[in-house]
mmCIF file of C-alpha atoms and ligand atoms in Angstrom:
data_model
loop_
_atom_site.group_PDB
_atom_site.id
_atom_site.type_symbol
_atom_site.label_atom_id
_atom_site.label_comp_id
_atom_site.label_asym_id
_atom_site.label_seq_id
_atom_site.Cartn_x
_atom_site.Cartn_y
_atom_site.Cartn_z
ATOM 1 C CA MET X 1 -0.697 0.193 -0.026
ATOM 2 C CA THR X 2 1.242 3.550 -1.257
ATOM 3 C CA ASP X 3 0.173 6.847 0.869
ATOM 4 C CA LEU X 4 -0.855 8.438 -2.047
ATOM 5 C CA ASP X 5 -0.007 11.925 0.038
ATOM 6 C CA ASP X 6 3.721 10.476 -0.624
ATOM 7 C CA PRO X 7 4.693 10.656 -4.228
ATOM 8 C CA ALA X 8 8.377 10.011 -3.503
ATOM 9 C CA ARG X 9 7.047 6.517 -2.782
ATOM 10 C CA PHE X 10 5.738 5.774 -5.726
ATOM 11 C CA GLY X 11 8.775 3.884 -7.538
ATOM 12 C CA GLY X 12 9.036 1.376 -5.844
ATOM 13 C CA ALA X 13 5.195 0.345 -6.323
ATOM 14 C CA ASP X 14 4.667 1.406 -9.752
ATOM 15 C CA PRO X 15 8.276 0.465 -11.310
ATOM 16 C CA SER X 16 7.500 0.447 -14.912
ATOM 17 C CA GLY X 17 6.345 4.065 -14.157
ATOM 18 C CA PHE X 18 2.539 3.763 -15.764
ATOM 19 C CA LEU X 19 1.292 6.914 -14.150
ATOM 20 C CA GLU X 20 4.266 8.785 -15.912
ATOM 21 C CA SER X 21 2.547 7.648 -18.890
ATOM 22 C CA VAL X 22 -0.730 8.924 -17.742
ATOM 23 C CA GLU X 23 0.532 11.823 -16.587
ATOM 24 C CA ARG X 24 2.030 12.299 -20.423
ATOM 25 C CA LEU X 25 -1.086 12.040 -22.138
ATOM 26 C CA PRO X 26 -1.323 15.686 -24.101
ATOM 27 C CA GLY X 27 2.240 15.420 -25.450
ATOM 28 C CA GLN X 28 1.146 11.631 -27.147
ATOM 29 C CA VAL X 29 -2.084 13.629 -28.408
ATOM 30 C CA ARG X 30 0.427 16.287 -30.076
ATOM 31 C CA GLU X 31 2.354 13.359 -31.604
ATOM 32 C CA ALA X 32 -0.362 11.063 -32.128
ATOM 33 C CA TRP X 33 -1.767 14.157 -34.359
ATOM 34 C CA ARG X 34 0.854 14.312 -36.527
ATOM 35 C CA LEU X 35 1.381 10.809 -37.429
ATOM 36 C CA GLY X 36 -2.214 10.555 -38.470
ATOM 37 C CA ARG X 37 -1.668 14.140 -40.540
ATOM 38 C CA GLU X 38 1.453 12.875 -42.284
ATOM 39 C CA ALA X 39 0.730 9.263 -43.045
ATOM 40 C CA PHE X 40 -0.163 7.568 -46.389
ATOM 41 C CA LEU X 41 -3.223 6.787 -46.595
ATOM 42 C CA PRO X 42 -5.290 4.589 -49.897
ATOM 43 C CA PRO X 43 -6.798 6.734 -52.004
ATOM 44 C CA ALA X 44 -9.748 8.282 -51.570
ATOM 45 C CA GLY X 45 -12.902 7.447 -52.733
ATOM 46 C CA LYS X 46 -16.579 6.255 -52.062
ATOM 47 C CA VAL X 47 -16.388 4.447 -48.434
ATOM 48 C CA GLY X 48 -19.496 2.302 -47.845
ATOM 49 C CA ALA X 49 -18.204 1.308 -44.047
ATOM 50 C CA VAL X 50 -15.220 2.637 -41.761
ATOM 51 C CA LEU X 51 -14.872 -0.953 -39.497
ATOM 52 C CA VAL X 52 -11.803 -0.746 -37.178
ATOM 53 C CA CYS X 53 -10.658 -4.007 -36.184
ATOM 54 C CA GLY X 54 -8.776 -4.622 -32.740
ATOM 55 C CA MET X 55 -9.117 -5.908 -29.334
ATOM 56 C CA GLY X 56 -8.384 -4.574 -25.631
ATOM 57 C CA GLY X 57 -6.488 -1.943 -25.538
ATOM 58 C CA SER X 58 -6.055 -1.148 -29.277
ATOM 59 C CA GLY X 59 -9.415 -2.291 -29.756
ATOM 60 C CA ILE X 60 -10.751 0.867 -28.217
ATOM 61 C CA ALA X 61 -9.778 3.268 -30.908
ATOM 62 C CA GLY X 62 -12.223 2.188 -32.671
ATOM 63 C CA ASP X 63 -14.970 2.076 -30.115
ATOM 64 C CA VAL X 64 -13.683 6.256 -29.590
ATOM 65 C CA CYS X 65 -13.935 6.447 -33.653
ATOM 66 C CA ARG X 66 -17.594 4.982 -33.732
ATOM 67 C CA ALA X 67 -18.341 7.763 -30.732
ATOM 68 C CA ILE X 68 -16.775 11.322 -32.454
ATOM 69 C CA LEU X 69 -17.726 9.507 -35.937
ATOM 70 C CA ALA X 70 -21.019 7.960 -35.699
ATOM 71 C CA PRO X 71 -22.960 11.340 -35.183
ATOM 72 C CA THR X 72 -21.849 13.115 -38.440
ATOM 73 C CA SER X 73 -20.593 10.638 -41.037
ATOM 74 C CA PRO X 74 -21.303 10.131 -43.828
ATOM 75 C CA ALA X 75 -20.490 6.030 -44.029
ATOM 76 C CA PRO X 76 -21.351 3.904 -40.830
ATOM 77 C CA ILE X 77 -18.388 3.328 -38.244
ATOM 78 C CA LEU X 78 -17.994 -0.111 -37.119
ATOM 79 C CA THR X 79 -15.793 -2.123 -34.807
ATOM 80 C CA LEU X 80 -15.280 -6.298 -34.868
ATOM 81 C CA LYS X 81 -13.626 -7.199 -31.374
ATOM 82 C CA SER X 82 -13.035 -10.585 -32.955
ATOM 83 C CA TYR X 83 -11.630 -12.855 -35.406
ATOM 84 C CA ASP X 84 -14.161 -13.186 -38.060
ATOM 85 C CA LEU X 85 -15.863 -10.153 -40.331
ATOM 86 C CA PRO X 86 -19.173 -9.623 -41.087
ATOM 87 C CA ALA X 87 -20.497 -11.013 -44.492
ATOM 88 C CA TRP X 88 -20.968 -6.840 -45.606
ATOM 89 C CA VAL X 89 -17.251 -6.399 -45.840
ATOM 90 C CA GLY X 90 -16.283 -5.870 -49.478
ATOM 91 C CA ARG X 91 -14.068 -3.584 -51.637
ATOM 92 C CA ASP X 92 -15.606 -0.509 -50.323
ATOM 93 C CA THR X 93 -15.598 -0.631 -46.638
ATOM 94 C CA LEU X 94 -12.286 1.073 -45.142
ATOM 95 C CA VAL X 95 -10.611 -1.282 -42.784
ATOM 96 C CA PHE X 96 -8.381 -0.044 -39.990
ATOM 97 C CA ALA X 97 -6.549 -3.712 -38.259
ATOM 98 C CA VAL X 98 -5.447 -1.571 -34.875
ATOM 99 C CA SER X 99 -3.139 -3.445 -33.073
ATOM 100 C CA TYR X 100 -0.038 -2.165 -30.306
ATOM 101 C CA SER X 101 2.117 -5.113 -30.756
ATOM 102 C CA GLY X 102 1.047 -6.265 -34.091
ATOM 103 C CA THR X 103 0.424 -9.827 -32.500
ATOM 104 C CA THR X 104 -2.999 -10.221 -31.972
ATOM 105 C CA GLU X 105 -4.442 -13.301 -33.450
ATOM 106 C CA GLU X 106 -7.940 -12.145 -34.226
ATOM 107 C CA THR X 107 -6.871 -8.672 -35.662
ATOM 108 C CA LEU X 108 -4.024 -10.704 -38.008
ATOM 109 C CA ALA X 109 -7.092 -12.833 -38.837
ATOM 110 C CA ALA X 110 -9.343 -10.097 -39.450
ATOM 111 C CA PHE X 111 -6.398 -8.317 -42.018
ATOM 112 C CA ASP X 112 -5.915 -11.503 -43.372
ATOM 113 C CA ALA X 113 -9.489 -12.089 -44.091
ATOM 114 C CA ALA X 114 -10.296 -8.204 -45.565
ATOM 115 C CA ALA X 115 -7.099 -8.403 -47.220
ATOM 116 C CA ALA X 116 -8.668 -11.402 -49.043
ATOM 117 C CA ARG X 117 -12.349 -9.390 -49.983
ATOM 118 C CA GLY X 118 -9.923 -6.744 -51.247
ATOM 119 C CA ALA X 119 -11.035 -4.117 -48.815
ATOM 120 C CA ARG X 120 -8.990 -1.460 -48.407
ATOM 121 C CA LEU X 121 -6.729 -1.499 -45.690
ATOM 122 C CA VAL X 122 -4.701 0.627 -43.234
ATOM 123 C CA ALA X 123 -2.406 -0.731 -40.106
ATOM 124 C CA VAL X 124 -2.138 1.126 -37.370
ATOM 125 C CA THR X 125 0.431 -0.355 -34.832
ATOM 126 C CA THR X 126 4.495 -0.564 -33.322
ATOM 127 C CA GLY X 127 5.193 -3.534 -35.468
ATOM 128 C CA GLY X 128 5.056 -7.266 -35.866
ATOM 129 C CA ALA X 129 3.596 -9.578 -38.085
ATOM 130 C CA LEU X 130 0.826 -7.106 -38.525
ATOM 131 C CA LEU X 131 3.321 -4.978 -40.584
ATOM 132 C CA THR X 132 4.943 -6.967 -42.505
ATOM 133 C CA ARG X 133 2.038 -7.701 -43.424
ATOM 134 C CA ALA X 134 0.774 -4.498 -44.656
ATOM 135 C CA GLN X 135 4.036 -3.555 -45.974
ATOM 136 C CA ALA X 136 4.245 -7.149 -48.356
ATOM 137 C CA GLY X 137 0.865 -6.554 -49.073
ATOM 138 C CA GLY X 138 1.206 -3.326 -49.752
ATOM 139 C CA HIS X 139 -1.272 -1.482 -47.862
ATOM 140 C CA PRO X 140 -0.621 1.494 -46.331
ATOM 141 C CA SER X 141 0.612 1.265 -42.272
ATOM 142 C CA ILE X 142 0.894 3.970 -39.623
ATOM 143 C CA VAL X 143 3.903 2.756 -36.828
ATOM 144 C CA ILE X 144 3.581 4.098 -34.034
ATOM 145 C CA PRO X 145 6.332 3.825 -31.294
ATOM 146 C CA GLY X 146 6.686 1.115 -28.919
ATOM 147 C CA GLY X 147 7.944 0.773 -25.175
ATOM 148 C CA LEU X 148 4.147 1.173 -23.434
ATOM 149 C CA GLN X 149 1.353 -0.601 -22.874
ATOM 150 C CA PRO X 150 -1.926 -0.941 -25.466
ATOM 151 C CA ARG X 151 -3.723 0.680 -22.981
ATOM 152 C CA ALA X 152 -1.491 3.869 -21.810
ATOM 153 C CA ALA X 153 -1.140 4.163 -25.853
ATOM 154 C CA LEU X 154 -4.855 5.322 -26.643
ATOM 155 C CA ALA X 155 -4.183 8.363 -28.240
ATOM 156 C CA TYR X 156 -1.651 7.031 -30.762
ATOM 157 C CA LEU X 157 -3.956 3.719 -31.510
ATOM 158 C CA ALA X 158 -7.298 6.311 -31.777
ATOM 159 C CA LEU X 159 -5.908 9.785 -33.371
ATOM 160 C CA PRO X 160 -4.790 8.617 -36.446
ATOM 161 C CA VAL X 161 -7.590 6.271 -37.149
ATOM 162 C CA LEU X 162 -9.686 9.794 -36.373
ATOM 163 C CA VAL X 163 -7.373 12.088 -38.508
ATOM 164 C CA ALA X 164 -7.427 9.444 -41.830
ATOM 165 C CA CYS X 165 -11.223 9.106 -41.453
ATOM 166 C CA ALA X 166 -11.388 13.094 -41.073
ATOM 167 C CA ARG X 167 -8.959 12.907 -44.503
ATOM 168 C CA LEU X 168 -10.659 10.617 -46.584
ATOM 169 C CA GLY X 169 -13.746 12.867 -45.874
ATOM 170 C CA LEU X 170 -15.647 10.853 -43.013
ATOM 171 C CA GLY X 171 -15.264 13.028 -40.651
ATOM 172 C CA PRO X 172 -14.748 17.322 -39.276
ATOM 173 C CA ARG X 173 -11.285 18.714 -39.629
ATOM 174 C CA LEU X 174 -10.297 18.366 -35.526
ATOM 175 C CA ALA X 175 -7.709 20.918 -35.800
ATOM 176 C CA GLY X 176 -9.398 22.740 -33.574
ATOM 177 C CA GLU X 177 -10.991 19.524 -31.674
ATOM 178 C CA VAL X 178 -7.404 18.263 -30.772
ATOM 179 C CA ALA X 179 -6.265 22.194 -29.585
ATOM 180 C CA GLU X 180 -9.464 22.045 -26.889
ATOM 181 C CA THR X 181 -8.512 18.685 -25.980
ATOM 182 C CA LEU X 182 -4.892 19.139 -25.585
ATOM 183 C CA GLN X 183 -5.605 22.136 -23.221
ATOM 184 C CA VAL X 184 -8.408 20.448 -21.167
ATOM 185 C CA LEU X 185 -5.552 17.412 -20.596
ATOM 186 C CA GLU X 186 -3.218 19.810 -19.338
ATOM 187 C CA ALA X 187 -6.000 21.063 -17.361
ATOM 188 C CA ARG X 188 -6.718 17.362 -16.193
ATOM 189 C CA VAL X 189 -2.804 16.648 -15.454
ATOM 190 C CA ALA X 190 -2.565 19.425 -13.667
ATOM 191 C CA ARG X 191 -5.366 18.831 -11.641
ATOM 192 C CA CYS X 192 -4.593 15.136 -10.933
ATOM 193 C CA GLU X 193 -0.849 14.749 -11.066
ATOM 194 C CA ARG X 194 1.178 12.883 -7.838
ATOM 195 C CA GLY X 195 2.405 16.010 -6.477
ATOM 196 C CA VAL X 196 -1.162 17.254 -6.094
ATOM 197 C CA PRO X 197 -2.909 15.660 -2.770
ATOM 198 C CA ALA X 198 -5.735 13.770 -2.029
ATOM 199 C CA ALA X 199 -7.227 16.794 -1.140
ATOM 200 C CA LYS X 200 -7.260 18.795 -3.510
ATOM 201 C CA ASN X 201 -6.854 16.129 -5.628
ATOM 202 C CA PRO X 202 -9.902 14.641 -8.054
ATOM 203 C CA ALA X 203 -8.592 11.025 -9.330
ATOM 204 C CA LYS X 204 -6.773 10.398 -5.613
ATOM 205 C CA THR X 205 -10.213 11.355 -3.727
ATOM 206 C CA LEU X 206 -12.405 9.322 -5.434
ATOM 207 C CA ALA X 207 -9.821 6.481 -5.944
ATOM 208 C CA LEU X 208 -9.200 6.227 -2.112
ATOM 209 C CA ARG X 209 -12.862 5.846 -2.140
ATOM 210 C CA LEU X 210 -13.111 2.880 -4.767
ATOM 211 C CA ARG X 211 -10.620 0.843 -2.580
ATOM 212 C CA GLY X 212 -12.236 -3.036 -1.704
ATOM 213 C CA LEU X 213 -15.258 -2.957 -4.426
ATOM 214 C CA PRO X 214 -15.887 -3.920 -7.535
ATOM 215 C CA VAL X 215 -17.263 -0.652 -8.948
ATOM 216 C CA VAL X 216 -20.087 -0.599 -11.637
ATOM 217 C CA VAL X 217 -18.818 2.672 -14.593
ATOM 218 C CA ALA X 218 -21.558 3.941 -16.409
ATOM 219 C CA GLY X 219 -22.291 7.211 -18.751
ATOM 220 C CA GLY X 220 -24.873 8.216 -21.211
ATOM 221 C CA ASP X 221 -24.791 6.533 -24.800
ATOM 222 C CA GLY X 222 -22.311 6.941 -27.525
ATOM 223 C CA LEU X 223 -19.816 9.505 -25.693
ATOM 224 C CA GLY X 224 -20.325 7.949 -22.102
ATOM 225 C CA SER X 225 -20.321 4.337 -22.525
ATOM 226 C CA VAL X 226 -17.263 4.681 -24.498
ATOM 227 C CA ALA X 227 -15.829 6.514 -21.224
ATOM 228 C CA ALA X 228 -17.430 4.027 -19.013
ATOM 229 C CA TYR X 229 -16.143 1.015 -21.133
ATOM 230 C CA ARG X 230 -12.096 2.616 -21.039
ATOM 231 C CA TRP X 231 -12.918 2.726 -17.221
ATOM 232 C CA LYS X 232 -13.998 -0.298 -16.267
ATOM 233 C CA CYS X 233 -10.833 -2.212 -18.718
ATOM 234 C CA GLN X 234 -8.587 0.216 -16.562
ATOM 235 C CA LEU X 235 -10.051 -0.903 -13.385
ATOM 236 C CA ASN X 236 -9.396 -4.391 -14.481
ATOM 237 C CA GLU X 237 -6.117 -3.944 -15.676
ATOM 238 C CA VAL X 238 -4.647 -1.400 -14.124
ATOM 239 C CA ALA X 239 -6.140 -1.568 -10.405
ATOM 240 C CA LYS X 240 -7.125 -5.590 -10.670
ATOM 241 C CA VAL X 241 -10.362 -5.102 -9.442
ATOM 242 C CA PRO X 242 -13.181 -6.576 -11.080
ATOM 243 C CA ALA X 243 -15.611 -3.586 -13.142
ATOM 244 C CA PHE X 244 -18.734 -3.728 -15.171
ATOM 245 C CA SER X 245 -19.773 -0.690 -17.313
ATOM 246 C CA SER X 246 -23.461 -0.477 -18.245
ATOM 247 C CA ALA X 247 -24.808 2.244 -21.077
ATOM 248 C CA PHE X 248 -28.347 4.670 -20.194
ATOM 249 C CA PRO X 249 -30.517 4.748 -21.597
ATOM 250 C CA GLU X 250 -30.396 0.676 -21.878
ATOM 251 C CA LEU X 251 -29.758 0.232 -18.498
ATOM 252 C CA GLY X 252 -32.645 1.955 -17.477
ATOM 253 C CA HIS X 253 -34.634 -0.632 -18.970
ATOM 254 C CA ASN X 254 -33.342 -3.791 -16.831
ATOM 255 C CA GLU X 255 -29.732 -2.697 -14.542
ATOM 256 C CA VAL X 256 -31.770 -0.431 -12.491
ATOM 257 C CA VAL X 257 -33.794 -3.088 -11.872
ATOM 258 C CA GLY X 258 -30.886 -5.778 -10.186
ATOM 259 C CA TRP X 259 -29.531 -2.894 -8.280
ATOM 260 C CA GLU X 260 -32.369 -2.286 -6.588
ATOM 261 C CA ASP X 261 -30.766 -4.390 -4.702
ATOM 262 C CA PRO X 262 -33.520 -6.437 -2.082
ATOM 263 C CA GLY X 263 -31.017 -9.691 -1.374
ATOM 264 C CA GLY X 264 -28.170 -6.677 0.017
ATOM 265 C CA VAL X 265 -25.660 -6.948 -3.109
ATOM 266 C CA THR X 266 -25.848 -3.854 -4.969
ATOM 267 C CA GLY X 267 -24.261 -2.740 -1.856
ATOM 268 C CA ASP X 268 -20.962 -4.461 -2.114
ATOM 269 C CA PHE X 269 -20.255 -2.152 -5.028
ATOM 270 C CA ALA X 270 -19.541 1.006 -5.898
ATOM 271 C CA LEU X 271 -21.148 3.169 -8.683
ATOM 272 C CA VAL X 272 -19.246 5.949 -10.802
ATOM 273 C CA VAL X 273 -21.463 7.785 -12.946
ATOM 274 C CA LEU X 274 -20.038 9.679 -15.980
ATOM 275 C CA ARG X 275 -21.289 13.082 -17.148
ATOM 276 C CA HIS X 276 -20.812 15.227 -20.601
ATOM 277 C CA ALA X 277 -22.701 18.764 -20.917
ATOM 278 C CA GLY X 278 -23.372 16.777 -24.583
ATOM 279 C CA GLU X 279 -25.809 14.819 -22.956
ATOM 280 C CA PRO X 280 -29.352 15.393 -24.570
ATOM 281 C CA PRO X 281 -31.423 16.028 -21.998
ATOM 282 C CA ARG X 282 -33.902 13.656 -21.923
ATOM 283 C CA LEU X 283 -30.503 11.523 -21.165
ATOM 284 C CA ALA X 284 -29.463 14.094 -18.364
ATOM 285 C CA GLY X 285 -32.726 13.729 -17.123
ATOM 286 C CA GLN X 286 -32.857 9.641 -16.738
ATOM 287 C CA ILE X 287 -29.541 9.402 -15.230
ATOM 288 C CA GLU X 288 -30.440 11.812 -12.528
ATOM 289 C CA ALA X 289 -33.701 9.931 -12.075
ATOM 290 C CA ALA X 290 -31.863 6.392 -11.901
ATOM 291 C CA LEU X 291 -29.569 7.888 -9.498
ATOM 292 C CA GLY X 292 -32.079 9.063 -7.986
ATOM 293 C CA ILE X 293 -34.009 5.943 -6.797
ATOM 294 C CA VAL X 294 -30.765 3.139 -6.843
ATOM 295 C CA GLY X 295 -27.964 5.570 -5.864
ATOM 296 C CA PRO X 296 -28.547 5.031 -2.376
ATOM 297 C CA ALA X 297 -28.064 0.748 -2.663
ATOM 298 C CA PHE X 298 -24.740 1.486 -3.436
ATOM 299 C CA ALA X 299 -21.915 1.425 -1.535
ATOM 300 C CA VAL X 300 -20.306 4.521 -3.013
ATOM 301 C CA ALA X 301 -22.161 6.383 -5.668
ATOM 302 C CA GLU X 302 -20.144 8.509 -7.301
ATOM 303 C CA GLN X 303 -20.722 11.134 -10.434
ATOM 304 C CA VAL X 304 -17.957 12.531 -12.349
ATOM 305 C CA SER X 305 -18.447 15.148 -15.442
ATOM 306 C CA ALA X 306 -16.293 15.875 -18.370
ATOM 307 C CA LYS X 307 -14.275 19.174 -19.486
ATOM 308 C CA GLY X 308 -14.558 20.664 -22.538
ATOM 309 C CA GLY X 309 -16.975 21.592 -25.752
ATOM 310 C CA SER X 310 -15.668 19.092 -28.302
ATOM 311 C CA PRO X 311 -16.779 15.592 -28.065
ATOM 312 C CA LEU X 312 -12.912 14.729 -28.628
ATOM 313 C CA ALA X 313 -12.532 17.121 -25.400
ATOM 314 C CA ARG X 314 -14.616 15.266 -23.167
ATOM 315 C CA LEU X 315 -14.449 12.224 -24.465
ATOM 316 C CA PHE X 316 -10.197 12.454 -23.676
ATOM 317 C CA ASP X 317 -10.838 13.984 -19.725
ATOM 318 C CA LEU X 318 -13.391 11.437 -18.897
ATOM 319 C CA VAL X 319 -10.770 9.335 -20.402
ATOM 320 C CA SER X 320 -7.745 11.010 -18.902
ATOM 321 C CA LEU X 321 -9.578 11.456 -15.010
ATOM 322 C CA GLY X 322 -10.222 7.460 -15.363
ATOM 323 C CA ASP X 323 -6.523 6.650 -16.021
ATOM 324 C CA PHE X 324 -5.273 8.667 -13.014
ATOM 325 C CA THR X 325 -8.504 7.220 -10.055
ATOM 326 C CA THR X 326 -7.771 3.713 -11.476
ATOM 327 C CA THR X 327 -3.381 4.043 -11.474
ATOM 328 C CA TYR X 328 -3.755 5.582 -7.763
ATOM 329 C CA LEU X 329 -5.944 2.742 -7.041
ATOM 330 C CA ALA X 330 -3.326 0.764 -8.150
ATOM 331 C CA LEU X 331 -1.035 2.781 -5.952
ATOM 332 C CA ALA X 332 -3.364 2.467 -2.723
ATOM 333 C CA THR X 333 -4.290 -0.876 -2.732
ATOM 334 C CA GLY X 334 -0.228 -1.705 -3.100
ATOM 335 C CA VAL X 335 -1.046 -3.303 -7.151
ATOM 336 C CA ASP X 336 1.689 -2.655 -9.409
ATOM 337 C CA PRO X 337 -0.348 -0.767 -12.645
ATOM 338 C CA THR X 338 1.603 -2.681 -15.418
ATOM 339 C CA PRO X 339 1.600 -6.555 -15.673
ATOM 340 C CA VAL X 340 -1.339 -8.045 -16.718
ATOM 341 C CA ALA X 341 -0.058 -11.101 -15.796
ATOM 342 C CA THR X 342 -3.923 -13.405 -16.724
ATOM 343 C CA ILE X 343 -3.624 -11.419 -20.602
ATOM 344 C CA ASP X 344 0.071 -13.238 -21.386
ATOM 345 C CA ARG X 345 -1.243 -16.099 -19.647
ATOM 346 C CA LEU X 346 -4.026 -16.775 -21.558
ATOM 347 C CA LYS X 347 -2.109 -15.376 -24.780
ATOM 348 C CA ARG X 348 0.558 -18.007 -24.093
ATOM 349 C CA ALA X 349 -2.653 -20.918 -23.199
ATOM 350 C CA THR X 350 -4.187 -20.539 -26.606
HETATM 351 O O1 PA5 O 401 -4.241 -4.252 -22.181
HETATM 352 C C1 PA5 O 401 -3.918 -4.983 -23.120
HETATM 353 O O2 PA5 O 401 -2.343 -5.349 -23.140
HETATM 354 C C2 PA5 O 401 -4.829 -5.737 -23.830
HETATM 355 O O3 PA5 O 401 -5.955 -5.653 -23.682
HETATM 356 C C3 PA5 O 401 -4.077 -6.125 -25.096
HETATM 357 O O4 PA5 O 401 -4.485 -4.182 -26.173
HETATM 358 C C4 PA5 O 401 -4.850 -6.866 -26.307
HETATM 359 O O5 PA5 O 401 -4.744 -8.135 -25.659
HETATM 360 C C5 PA5 O 401 -4.579 -6.541 -27.640
HETATM 361 O O6 PA5 O 401 -2.652 -6.623 -27.581
HETATM 362 P P1 PA5 O 401 -2.754 -5.527 -28.757
HETATM 363 O O7 PA5 O 401 -2.915 -4.546 -28.282
HETATM 364 O O8 PA5 O 401 -1.280 -5.501 -28.692
HETATM 365 O O9 PA5 O 401 -3.376 -5.730 -30.378
#
């Protein structure tokens, strides 16, 4: 267990420097934006649909892109987190194969299948077999910096896909949004970095409230639900706690009944609800009402709100707050935030 107000001791608890990668997210956004703008892309042309393939810490790049692009894109934006391509993927599908290591078997299988169907392919990776196959097949690849955990490389994985889509006419030009995202993230880091004591640091405060509890994270559809899923994955992989994510408005039609809790189980869970100013009024009303009805059943029920005006800034602000919170939760409970031994074991076993 590490005292969160004694950052001099973080080095021993976090030997690989995971917290440093969290504090450096603004710099990563800046560099990822450059990589996306400079990337060589397939020729512009009709795009019937966009499919972003990837797993885990890489696959969430597709969810981020869908949340940002879907409200305005003329083509559907879909994700694939498995081996097999849907039947509709063909020559007019723009397929991004995203794998930080470049060795993930599901993503490689999807890449091979998309290449066989003549899809317009782009690989996003640090190297591995994915890069080798992209180069051998003459497909564009966006090579991102290595040396991080995939879940600490979200901007490198997601922004080049977003920028590529924008360059191919599928999304807004992002210069203003990226500039605002940088401002919002720099402010977030200033509020949550290691030197800010728990009494003034919202991420440390929340981490201390969540200690010892499995967590349900919920967000409003689109942006909020992707952020909730990211928090859930970071709670699992960084803090090594059971966590679940859910999305309004759908959860108001089923999950809330489970939260009523006649058997007292909900009282052993924490609830974190991720809010943002872009929630449609009806959705915001439903979230408030649900919290009023079932919030008291939880051991801890917290709401956190994104800063920022653009969807990109809001999403990255929630991501950053979640990354800080889960890293401090790991440190507060004596867990090394970096290794994911069970994922490694599972990959070796299959
Ligand atoms: O966070 C992790 O380490 C995992 O979720 C990986 O991202 C996942 O297993 C896929 O690997 P990669 O990101 O290298 O494609």
